[in-house]
PDB file of C-alpha atoms in Angstrom:
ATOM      1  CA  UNK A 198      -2.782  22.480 -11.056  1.00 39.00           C
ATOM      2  CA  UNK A 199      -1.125  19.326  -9.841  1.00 43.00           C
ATOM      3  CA  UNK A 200       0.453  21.077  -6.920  1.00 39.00           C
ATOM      4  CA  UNK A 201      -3.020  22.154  -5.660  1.00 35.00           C
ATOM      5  CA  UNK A 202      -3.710  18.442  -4.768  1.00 43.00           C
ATOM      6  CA  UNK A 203      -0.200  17.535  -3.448  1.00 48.00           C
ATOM      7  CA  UNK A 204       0.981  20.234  -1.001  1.00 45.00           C
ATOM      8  CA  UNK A 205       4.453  21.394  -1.968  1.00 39.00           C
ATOM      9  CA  UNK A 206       6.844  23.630  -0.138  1.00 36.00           C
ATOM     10  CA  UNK A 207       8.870  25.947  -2.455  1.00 32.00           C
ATOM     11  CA  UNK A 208      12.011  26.319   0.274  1.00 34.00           C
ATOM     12  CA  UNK A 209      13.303  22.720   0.003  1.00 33.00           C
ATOM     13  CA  UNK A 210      14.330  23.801   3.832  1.00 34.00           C
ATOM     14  CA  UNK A 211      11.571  23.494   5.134  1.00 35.00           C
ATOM     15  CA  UNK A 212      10.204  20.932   3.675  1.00 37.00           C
ATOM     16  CA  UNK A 213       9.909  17.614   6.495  1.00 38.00           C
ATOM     17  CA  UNK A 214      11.840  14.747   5.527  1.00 37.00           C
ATOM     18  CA  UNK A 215      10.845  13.086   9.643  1.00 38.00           C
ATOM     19  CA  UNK A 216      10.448   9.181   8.802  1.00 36.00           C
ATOM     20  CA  UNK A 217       8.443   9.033  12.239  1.00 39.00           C
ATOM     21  CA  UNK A 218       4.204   8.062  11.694  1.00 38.00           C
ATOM     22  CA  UNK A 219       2.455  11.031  11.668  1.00 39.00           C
ATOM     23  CA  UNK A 220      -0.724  11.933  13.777  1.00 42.00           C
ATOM     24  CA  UNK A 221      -3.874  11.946  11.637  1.00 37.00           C
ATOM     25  CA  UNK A 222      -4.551  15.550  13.394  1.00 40.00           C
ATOM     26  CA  UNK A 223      -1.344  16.846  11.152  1.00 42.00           C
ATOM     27  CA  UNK A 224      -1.073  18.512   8.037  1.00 45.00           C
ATOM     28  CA  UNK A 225      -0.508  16.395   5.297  1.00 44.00           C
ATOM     29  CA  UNK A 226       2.826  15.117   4.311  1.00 48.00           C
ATOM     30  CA  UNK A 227       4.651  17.356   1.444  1.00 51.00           C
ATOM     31  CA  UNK A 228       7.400  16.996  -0.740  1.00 58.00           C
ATOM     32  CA  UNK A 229       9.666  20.337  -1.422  1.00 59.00           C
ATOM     33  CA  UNK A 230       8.929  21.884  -5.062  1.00 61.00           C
ATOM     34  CA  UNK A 231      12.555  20.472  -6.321  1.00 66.00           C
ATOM     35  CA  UNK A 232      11.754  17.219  -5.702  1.00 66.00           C
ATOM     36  CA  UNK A 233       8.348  17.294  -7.399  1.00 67.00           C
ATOM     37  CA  UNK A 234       9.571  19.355 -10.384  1.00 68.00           C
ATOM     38  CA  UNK A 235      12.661  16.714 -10.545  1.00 75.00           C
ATOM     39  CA  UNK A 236      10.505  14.112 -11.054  1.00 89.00           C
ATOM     40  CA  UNK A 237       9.572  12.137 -14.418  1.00 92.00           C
ATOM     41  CA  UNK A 238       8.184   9.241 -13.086  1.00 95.00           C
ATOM     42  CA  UNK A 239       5.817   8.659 -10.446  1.00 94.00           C
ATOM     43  CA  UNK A 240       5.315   5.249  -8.658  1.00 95.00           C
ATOM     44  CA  UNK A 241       1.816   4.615  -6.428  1.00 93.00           C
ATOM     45  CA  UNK A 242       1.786   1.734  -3.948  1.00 93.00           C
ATOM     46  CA  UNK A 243      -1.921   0.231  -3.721  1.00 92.00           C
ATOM     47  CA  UNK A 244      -2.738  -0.068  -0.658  1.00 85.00           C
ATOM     48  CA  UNK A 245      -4.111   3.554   1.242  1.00 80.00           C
ATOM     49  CA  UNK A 246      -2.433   4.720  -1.955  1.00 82.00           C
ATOM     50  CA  UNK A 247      -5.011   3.812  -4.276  1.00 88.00           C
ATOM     51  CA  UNK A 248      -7.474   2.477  -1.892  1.00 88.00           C
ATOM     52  CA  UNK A 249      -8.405   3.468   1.761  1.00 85.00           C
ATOM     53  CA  UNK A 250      -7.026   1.443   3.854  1.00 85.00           C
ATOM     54  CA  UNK A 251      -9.395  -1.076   5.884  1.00 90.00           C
ATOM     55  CA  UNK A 252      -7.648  -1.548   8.589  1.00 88.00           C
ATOM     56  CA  UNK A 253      -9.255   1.525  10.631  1.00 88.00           C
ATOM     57  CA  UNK A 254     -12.439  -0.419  10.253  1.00 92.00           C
ATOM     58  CA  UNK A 255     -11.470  -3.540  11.063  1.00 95.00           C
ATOM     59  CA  UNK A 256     -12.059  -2.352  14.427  1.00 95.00           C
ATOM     60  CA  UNK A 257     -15.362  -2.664  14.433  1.00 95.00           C
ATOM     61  CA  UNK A 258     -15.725  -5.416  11.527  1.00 96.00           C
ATOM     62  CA  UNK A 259     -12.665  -7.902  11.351  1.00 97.00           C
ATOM     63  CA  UNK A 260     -11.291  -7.720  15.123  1.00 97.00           C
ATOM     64  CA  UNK A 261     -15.010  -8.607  16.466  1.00 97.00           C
ATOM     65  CA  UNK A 262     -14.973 -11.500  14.256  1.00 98.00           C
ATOM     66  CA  UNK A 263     -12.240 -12.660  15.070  1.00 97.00           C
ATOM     67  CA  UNK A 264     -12.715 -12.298  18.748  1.00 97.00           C
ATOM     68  CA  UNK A 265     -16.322 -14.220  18.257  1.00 97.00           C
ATOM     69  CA  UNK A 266     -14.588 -17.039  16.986  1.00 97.00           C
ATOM     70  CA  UNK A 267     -11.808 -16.917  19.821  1.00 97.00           C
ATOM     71  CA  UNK A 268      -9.020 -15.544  17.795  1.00 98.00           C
ATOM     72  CA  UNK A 269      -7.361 -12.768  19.876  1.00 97.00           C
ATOM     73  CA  UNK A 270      -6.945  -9.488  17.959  1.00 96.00           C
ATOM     74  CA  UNK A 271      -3.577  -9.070  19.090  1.00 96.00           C
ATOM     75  CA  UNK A 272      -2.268 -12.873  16.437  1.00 97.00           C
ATOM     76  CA  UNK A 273      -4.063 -11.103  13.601  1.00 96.00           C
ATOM     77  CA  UNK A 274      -1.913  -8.009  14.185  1.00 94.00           C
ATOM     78  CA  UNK A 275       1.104  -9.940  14.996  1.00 96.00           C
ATOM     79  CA  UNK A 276       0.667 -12.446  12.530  1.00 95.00           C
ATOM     80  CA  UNK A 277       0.107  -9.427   9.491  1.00 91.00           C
ATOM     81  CA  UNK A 278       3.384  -8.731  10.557  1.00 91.00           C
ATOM     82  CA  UNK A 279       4.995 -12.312  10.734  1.00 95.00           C
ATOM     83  CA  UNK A 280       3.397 -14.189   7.682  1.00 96.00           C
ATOM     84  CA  UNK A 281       2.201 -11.022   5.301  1.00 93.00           C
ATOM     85  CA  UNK A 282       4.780 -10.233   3.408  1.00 89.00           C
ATOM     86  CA  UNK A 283       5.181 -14.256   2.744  1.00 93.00           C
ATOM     87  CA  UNK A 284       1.815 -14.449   1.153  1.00 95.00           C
ATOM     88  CA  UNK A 285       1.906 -11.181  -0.724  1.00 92.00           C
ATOM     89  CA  UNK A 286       5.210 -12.444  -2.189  1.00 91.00           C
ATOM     90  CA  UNK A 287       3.226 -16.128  -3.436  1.00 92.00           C
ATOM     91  CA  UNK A 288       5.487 -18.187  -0.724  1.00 93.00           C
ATOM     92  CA  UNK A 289       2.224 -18.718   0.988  1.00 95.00           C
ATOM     93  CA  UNK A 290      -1.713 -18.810   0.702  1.00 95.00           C
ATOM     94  CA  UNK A 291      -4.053 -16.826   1.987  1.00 96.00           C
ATOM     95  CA  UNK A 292      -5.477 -19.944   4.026  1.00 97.00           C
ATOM     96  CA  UNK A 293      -1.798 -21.484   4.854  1.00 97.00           C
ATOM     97  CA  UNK A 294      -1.385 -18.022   6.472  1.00 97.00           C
ATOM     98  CA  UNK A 295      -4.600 -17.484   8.456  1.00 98.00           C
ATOM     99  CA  UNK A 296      -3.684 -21.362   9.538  1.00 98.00           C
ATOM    100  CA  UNK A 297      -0.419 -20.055  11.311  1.00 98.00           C
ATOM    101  CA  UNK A 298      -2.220 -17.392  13.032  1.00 98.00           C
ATOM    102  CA  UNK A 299      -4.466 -19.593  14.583  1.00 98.00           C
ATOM    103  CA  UNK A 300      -1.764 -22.234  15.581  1.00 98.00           C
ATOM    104  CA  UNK A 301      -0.030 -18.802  17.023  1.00 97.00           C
ATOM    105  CA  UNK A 302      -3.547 -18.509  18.763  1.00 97.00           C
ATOM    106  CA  UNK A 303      -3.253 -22.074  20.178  1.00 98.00           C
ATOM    107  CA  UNK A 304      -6.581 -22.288  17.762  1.00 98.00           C
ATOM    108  CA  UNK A 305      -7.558 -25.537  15.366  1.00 98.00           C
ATOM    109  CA  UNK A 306      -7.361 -24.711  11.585  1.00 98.00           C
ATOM    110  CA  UNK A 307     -10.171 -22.247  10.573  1.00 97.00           C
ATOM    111  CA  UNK A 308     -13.013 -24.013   9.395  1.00 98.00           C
ATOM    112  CA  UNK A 309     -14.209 -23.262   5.496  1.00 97.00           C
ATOM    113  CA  UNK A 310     -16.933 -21.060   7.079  1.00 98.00           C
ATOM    114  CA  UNK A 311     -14.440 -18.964   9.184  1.00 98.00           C
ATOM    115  CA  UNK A 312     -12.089 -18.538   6.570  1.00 97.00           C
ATOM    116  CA  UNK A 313     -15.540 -17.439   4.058  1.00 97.00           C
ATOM    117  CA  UNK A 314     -16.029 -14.544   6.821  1.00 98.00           C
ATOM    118  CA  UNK A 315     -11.717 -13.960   6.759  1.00 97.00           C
ATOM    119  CA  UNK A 316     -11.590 -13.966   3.455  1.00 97.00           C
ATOM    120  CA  UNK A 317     -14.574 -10.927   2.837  1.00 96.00           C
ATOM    121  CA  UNK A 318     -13.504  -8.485   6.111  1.00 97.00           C
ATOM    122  CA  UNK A 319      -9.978  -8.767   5.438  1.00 96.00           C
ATOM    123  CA  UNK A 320      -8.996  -9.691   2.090  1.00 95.00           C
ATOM    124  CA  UNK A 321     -11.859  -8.363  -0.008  1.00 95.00           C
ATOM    125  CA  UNK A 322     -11.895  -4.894   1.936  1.00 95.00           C
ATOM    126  CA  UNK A 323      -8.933  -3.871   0.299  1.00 94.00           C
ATOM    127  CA  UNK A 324     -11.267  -3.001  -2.496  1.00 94.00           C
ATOM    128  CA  UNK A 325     -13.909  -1.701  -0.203  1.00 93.00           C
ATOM    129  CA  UNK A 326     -13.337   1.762  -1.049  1.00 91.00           C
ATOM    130  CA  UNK A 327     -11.076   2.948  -3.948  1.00 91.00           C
ATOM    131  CA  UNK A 328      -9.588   6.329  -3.583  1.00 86.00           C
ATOM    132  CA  UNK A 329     -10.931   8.981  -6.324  1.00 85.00           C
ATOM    133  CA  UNK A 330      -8.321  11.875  -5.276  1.00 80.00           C
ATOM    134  CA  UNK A 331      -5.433   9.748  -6.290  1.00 84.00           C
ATOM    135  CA  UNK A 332      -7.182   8.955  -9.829  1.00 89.00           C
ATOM    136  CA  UNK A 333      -7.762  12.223 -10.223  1.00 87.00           C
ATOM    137  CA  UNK A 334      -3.921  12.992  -9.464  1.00 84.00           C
ATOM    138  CA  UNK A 335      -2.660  10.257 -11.794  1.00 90.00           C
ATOM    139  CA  UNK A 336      -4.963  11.417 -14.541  1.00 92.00           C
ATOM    140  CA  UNK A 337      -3.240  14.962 -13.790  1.00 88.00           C
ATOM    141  CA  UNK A 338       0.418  13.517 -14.012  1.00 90.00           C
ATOM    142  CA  UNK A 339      -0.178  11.518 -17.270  1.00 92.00           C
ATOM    143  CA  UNK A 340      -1.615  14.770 -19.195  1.00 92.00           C
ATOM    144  CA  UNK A 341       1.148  16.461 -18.655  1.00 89.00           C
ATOM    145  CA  UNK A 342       3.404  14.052 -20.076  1.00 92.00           C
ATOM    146  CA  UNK A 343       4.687  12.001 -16.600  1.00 94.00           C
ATOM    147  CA  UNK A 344       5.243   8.342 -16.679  1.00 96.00           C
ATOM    148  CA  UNK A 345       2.521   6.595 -13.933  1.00 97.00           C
ATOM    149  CA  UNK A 346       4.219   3.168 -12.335  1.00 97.00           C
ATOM    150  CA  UNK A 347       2.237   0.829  -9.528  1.00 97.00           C
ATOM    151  CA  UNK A 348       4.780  -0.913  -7.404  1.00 97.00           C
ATOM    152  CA  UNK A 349       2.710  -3.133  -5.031  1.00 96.00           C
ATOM    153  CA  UNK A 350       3.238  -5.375  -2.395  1.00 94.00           C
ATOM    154  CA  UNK A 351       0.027  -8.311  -3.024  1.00 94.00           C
ATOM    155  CA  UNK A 352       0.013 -11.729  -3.780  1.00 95.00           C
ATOM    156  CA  UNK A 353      -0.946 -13.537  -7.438  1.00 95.00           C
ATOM    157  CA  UNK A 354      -4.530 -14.379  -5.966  1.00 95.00           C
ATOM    158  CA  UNK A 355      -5.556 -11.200  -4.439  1.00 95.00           C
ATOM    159  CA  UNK A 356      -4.447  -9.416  -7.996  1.00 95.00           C
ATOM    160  CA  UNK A 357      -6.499 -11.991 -10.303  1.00 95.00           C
ATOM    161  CA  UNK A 358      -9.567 -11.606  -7.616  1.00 94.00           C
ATOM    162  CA  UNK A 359      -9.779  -8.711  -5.997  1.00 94.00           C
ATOM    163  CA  UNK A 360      -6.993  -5.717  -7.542  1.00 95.00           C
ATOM    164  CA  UNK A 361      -7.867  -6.822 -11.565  1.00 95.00           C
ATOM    165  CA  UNK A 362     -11.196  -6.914 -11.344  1.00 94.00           C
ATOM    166  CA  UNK A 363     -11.940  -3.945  -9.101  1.00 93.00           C
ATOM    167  CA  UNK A 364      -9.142  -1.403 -10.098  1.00 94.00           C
ATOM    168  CA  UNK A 365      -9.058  -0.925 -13.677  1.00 95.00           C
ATOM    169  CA  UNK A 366      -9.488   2.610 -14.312  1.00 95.00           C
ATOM    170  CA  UNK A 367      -5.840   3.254 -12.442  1.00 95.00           C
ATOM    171  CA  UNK A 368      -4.127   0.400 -14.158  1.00 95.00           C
ATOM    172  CA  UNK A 369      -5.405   1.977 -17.458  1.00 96.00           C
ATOM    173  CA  UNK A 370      -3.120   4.965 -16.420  1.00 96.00           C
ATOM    174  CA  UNK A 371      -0.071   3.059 -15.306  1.00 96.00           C
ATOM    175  CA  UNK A 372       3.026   2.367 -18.023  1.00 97.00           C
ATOM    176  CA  UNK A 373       4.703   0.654 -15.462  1.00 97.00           C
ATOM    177  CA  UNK A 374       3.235  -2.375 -12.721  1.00 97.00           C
ATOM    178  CA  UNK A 375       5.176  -4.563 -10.557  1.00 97.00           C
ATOM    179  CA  UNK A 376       3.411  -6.938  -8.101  1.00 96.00           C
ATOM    180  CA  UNK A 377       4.918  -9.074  -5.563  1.00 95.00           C
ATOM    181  CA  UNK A 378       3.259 -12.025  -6.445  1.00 93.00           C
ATOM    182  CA  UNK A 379       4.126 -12.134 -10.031  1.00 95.00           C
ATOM    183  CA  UNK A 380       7.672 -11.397  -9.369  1.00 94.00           C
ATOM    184  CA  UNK A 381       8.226 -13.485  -5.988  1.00 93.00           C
ATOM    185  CA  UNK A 382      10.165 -10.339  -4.316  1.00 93.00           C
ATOM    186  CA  UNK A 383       8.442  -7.617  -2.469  1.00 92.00           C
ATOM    187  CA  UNK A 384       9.394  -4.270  -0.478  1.00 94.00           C
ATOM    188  CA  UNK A 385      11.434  -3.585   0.876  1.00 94.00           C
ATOM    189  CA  UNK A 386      14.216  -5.632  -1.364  1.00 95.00           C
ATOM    190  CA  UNK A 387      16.193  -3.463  -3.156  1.00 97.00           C
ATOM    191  CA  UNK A 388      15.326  -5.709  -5.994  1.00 97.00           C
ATOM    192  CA  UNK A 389      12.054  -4.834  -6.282  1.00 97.00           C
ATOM    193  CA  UNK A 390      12.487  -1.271  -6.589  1.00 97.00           C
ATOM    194  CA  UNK A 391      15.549  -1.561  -9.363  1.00 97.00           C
ATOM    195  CA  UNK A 392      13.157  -3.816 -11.566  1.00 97.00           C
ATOM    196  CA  UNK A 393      10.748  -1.145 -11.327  1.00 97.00           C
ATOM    197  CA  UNK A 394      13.346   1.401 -12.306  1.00 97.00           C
ATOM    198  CA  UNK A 395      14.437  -0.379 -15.587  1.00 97.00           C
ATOM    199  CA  UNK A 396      10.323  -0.912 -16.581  1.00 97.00           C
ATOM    200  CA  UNK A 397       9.952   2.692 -16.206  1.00 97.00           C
ATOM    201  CA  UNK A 398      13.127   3.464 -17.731  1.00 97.00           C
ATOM    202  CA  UNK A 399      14.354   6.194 -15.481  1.00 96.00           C
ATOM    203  CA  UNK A 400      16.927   6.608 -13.090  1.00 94.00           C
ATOM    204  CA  UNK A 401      16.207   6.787  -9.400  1.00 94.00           C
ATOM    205  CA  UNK A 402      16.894  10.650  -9.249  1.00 90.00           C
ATOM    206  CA  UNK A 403      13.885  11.228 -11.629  1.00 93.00           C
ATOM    207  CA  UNK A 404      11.059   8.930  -9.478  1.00 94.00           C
ATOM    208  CA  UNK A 405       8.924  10.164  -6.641  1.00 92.00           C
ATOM    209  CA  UNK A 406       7.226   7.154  -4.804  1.00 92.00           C
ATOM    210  CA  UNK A 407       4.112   7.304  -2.454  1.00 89.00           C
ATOM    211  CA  UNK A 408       3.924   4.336   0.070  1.00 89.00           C
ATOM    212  CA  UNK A 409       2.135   4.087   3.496  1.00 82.00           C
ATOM    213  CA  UNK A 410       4.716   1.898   5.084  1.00 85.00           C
ATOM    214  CA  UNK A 411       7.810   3.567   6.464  1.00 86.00           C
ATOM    215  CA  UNK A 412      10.091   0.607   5.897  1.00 91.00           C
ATOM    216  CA  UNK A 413       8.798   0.694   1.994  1.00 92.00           C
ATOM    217  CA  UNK A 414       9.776   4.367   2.141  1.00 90.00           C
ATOM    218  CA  UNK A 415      13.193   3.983   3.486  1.00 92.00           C
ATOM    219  CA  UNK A 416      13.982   1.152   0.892  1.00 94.00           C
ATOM    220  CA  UNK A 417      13.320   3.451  -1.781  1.00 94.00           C
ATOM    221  CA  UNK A 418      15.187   6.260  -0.611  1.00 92.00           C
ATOM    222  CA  UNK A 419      18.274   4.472   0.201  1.00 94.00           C
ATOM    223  CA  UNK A 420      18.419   3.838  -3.335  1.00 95.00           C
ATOM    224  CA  UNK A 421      17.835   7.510  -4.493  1.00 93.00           C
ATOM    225  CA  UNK A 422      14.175   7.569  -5.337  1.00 93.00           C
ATOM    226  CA  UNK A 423      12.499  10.448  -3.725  1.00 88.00           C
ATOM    227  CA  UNK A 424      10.063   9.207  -1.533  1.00 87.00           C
ATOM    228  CA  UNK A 425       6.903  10.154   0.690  1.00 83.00           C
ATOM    229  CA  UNK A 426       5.296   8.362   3.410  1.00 79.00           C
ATOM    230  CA  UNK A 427       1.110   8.743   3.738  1.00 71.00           C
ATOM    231  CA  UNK A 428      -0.497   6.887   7.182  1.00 50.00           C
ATOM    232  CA  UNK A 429      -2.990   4.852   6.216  1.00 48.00           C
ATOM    233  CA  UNK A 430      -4.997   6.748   8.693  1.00 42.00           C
ATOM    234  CA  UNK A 431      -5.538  10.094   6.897  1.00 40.00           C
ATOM    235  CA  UNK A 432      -8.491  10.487   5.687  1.00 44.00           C
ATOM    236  CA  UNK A 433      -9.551  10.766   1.747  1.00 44.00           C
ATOM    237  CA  UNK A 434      -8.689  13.792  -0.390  1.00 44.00           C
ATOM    238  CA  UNK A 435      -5.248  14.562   1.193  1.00 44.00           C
ATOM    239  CA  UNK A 436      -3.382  14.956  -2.258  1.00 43.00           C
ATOM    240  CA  UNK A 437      -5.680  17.959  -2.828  1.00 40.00           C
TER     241      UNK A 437
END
């Protein structure tokens, strides 16, 4: 039943291995069937994994704000890819973060009502809208006997605020979770993914990893983990 909601190709030749984005017009991405059947262990990134992604709609929530205020879209988006990684791996705060953005900007500090509005259309949508089809896959995997891991890239407050209290039911299905901010390395360190490997207990070979972010993917597969890239731009339901 499990292959119904993840498409699988049965000719491992065919099967697309391209590491470029894919258009959201596209089927979905697939894995061939020796891959899948190879695998004992399977490892779930969070975010568009678990949850939709926001960022779709933060063209017509977050970007707006931000513009209001004076804060040109274009520092958010460079500054999620400057200081991001630094905050979900606890060498930053959320606020110390948002702070460098707006210096980027040529901006003041946000004031404690800006960063109120920052804080609820960017952090707090990340648990906006929690993804049922991949529930309903990991509840799948675990009946039939297949270890469930959660290798996620988030810091120590956005896990204790937002993931913990909003995202128990997959967590309740997961032997294996290793976040960021409680272990001050994050994807795409090689470290990372070999400290999941000994929690789950498995070698590379046997783990099949689902991540959004291409660089996450890569990481993963240079170490021999079998890996699949999903744009956080497809819409729900493409596992089924």
């Amino acid at each position: 039943a499990v292959v119904l909601r993840l498409r699988i190709l049965a000719d491992r030749e065919s099967s697309t291995t391209s590491n470029e984005p894919r258009d959201m017009n596209q089927e979905p991405l697939i894995v061939d069937r020796e891959s899948f059947d190879r695998a004992d262990g399977y490892v779930f990134d969070f975010g568009g994994g678990m949850t939709v992604s926001p960022m779709p709609k933060w063209e017509r929530t977050f970007y707006p704000y931000c513009e209001s205020i004076g804060l040109d879209r274009r520092y958010v988006r460079e500054g999620f890819q400057k200081y991001r990684r630094l905050w979900d791996a606890d060498r930053m705060s959320f606020r110390e973060m948002y702070v460098k953005i707006f210096a980027d900007a040529g901006l003041p500090p946000p004031t404690d009502e800006q960063m109120r509005e920052i804080v609820r259309l960017d952090k707090c949508s990340w648990v906006d809208e929690l993804r049922e089809d991949t529930l309903a896959l990991m509840r799948e995997l675990k009946a039939m006997g297949k270890k469930i891991g959660i290798l996620s890239n988030q810091s120590t407050d956005f896990y204790n605020e937002c993931y913990v209290t909003r995202c128990g039911a997959y967590r309740e299905l997961a032997d294996v979770e290793v976040i960021s901010g409680l272990e001050k390395i994050y994807k795409p360190d090689p470290a990372i993914y070999r400290l999941c490997e000994r929690r789950m207990g498995l070698p590379a070979s046997r783990l099949l990893f689902f991540d959004d972010f291409i660089e996450n993917v890569e990481g993963a597969r240079a170490l021999g983990w079998q890996s699949v890239q999903y744009p956080p731009e497809l819409t729900p339901g493409w596992f089924r």
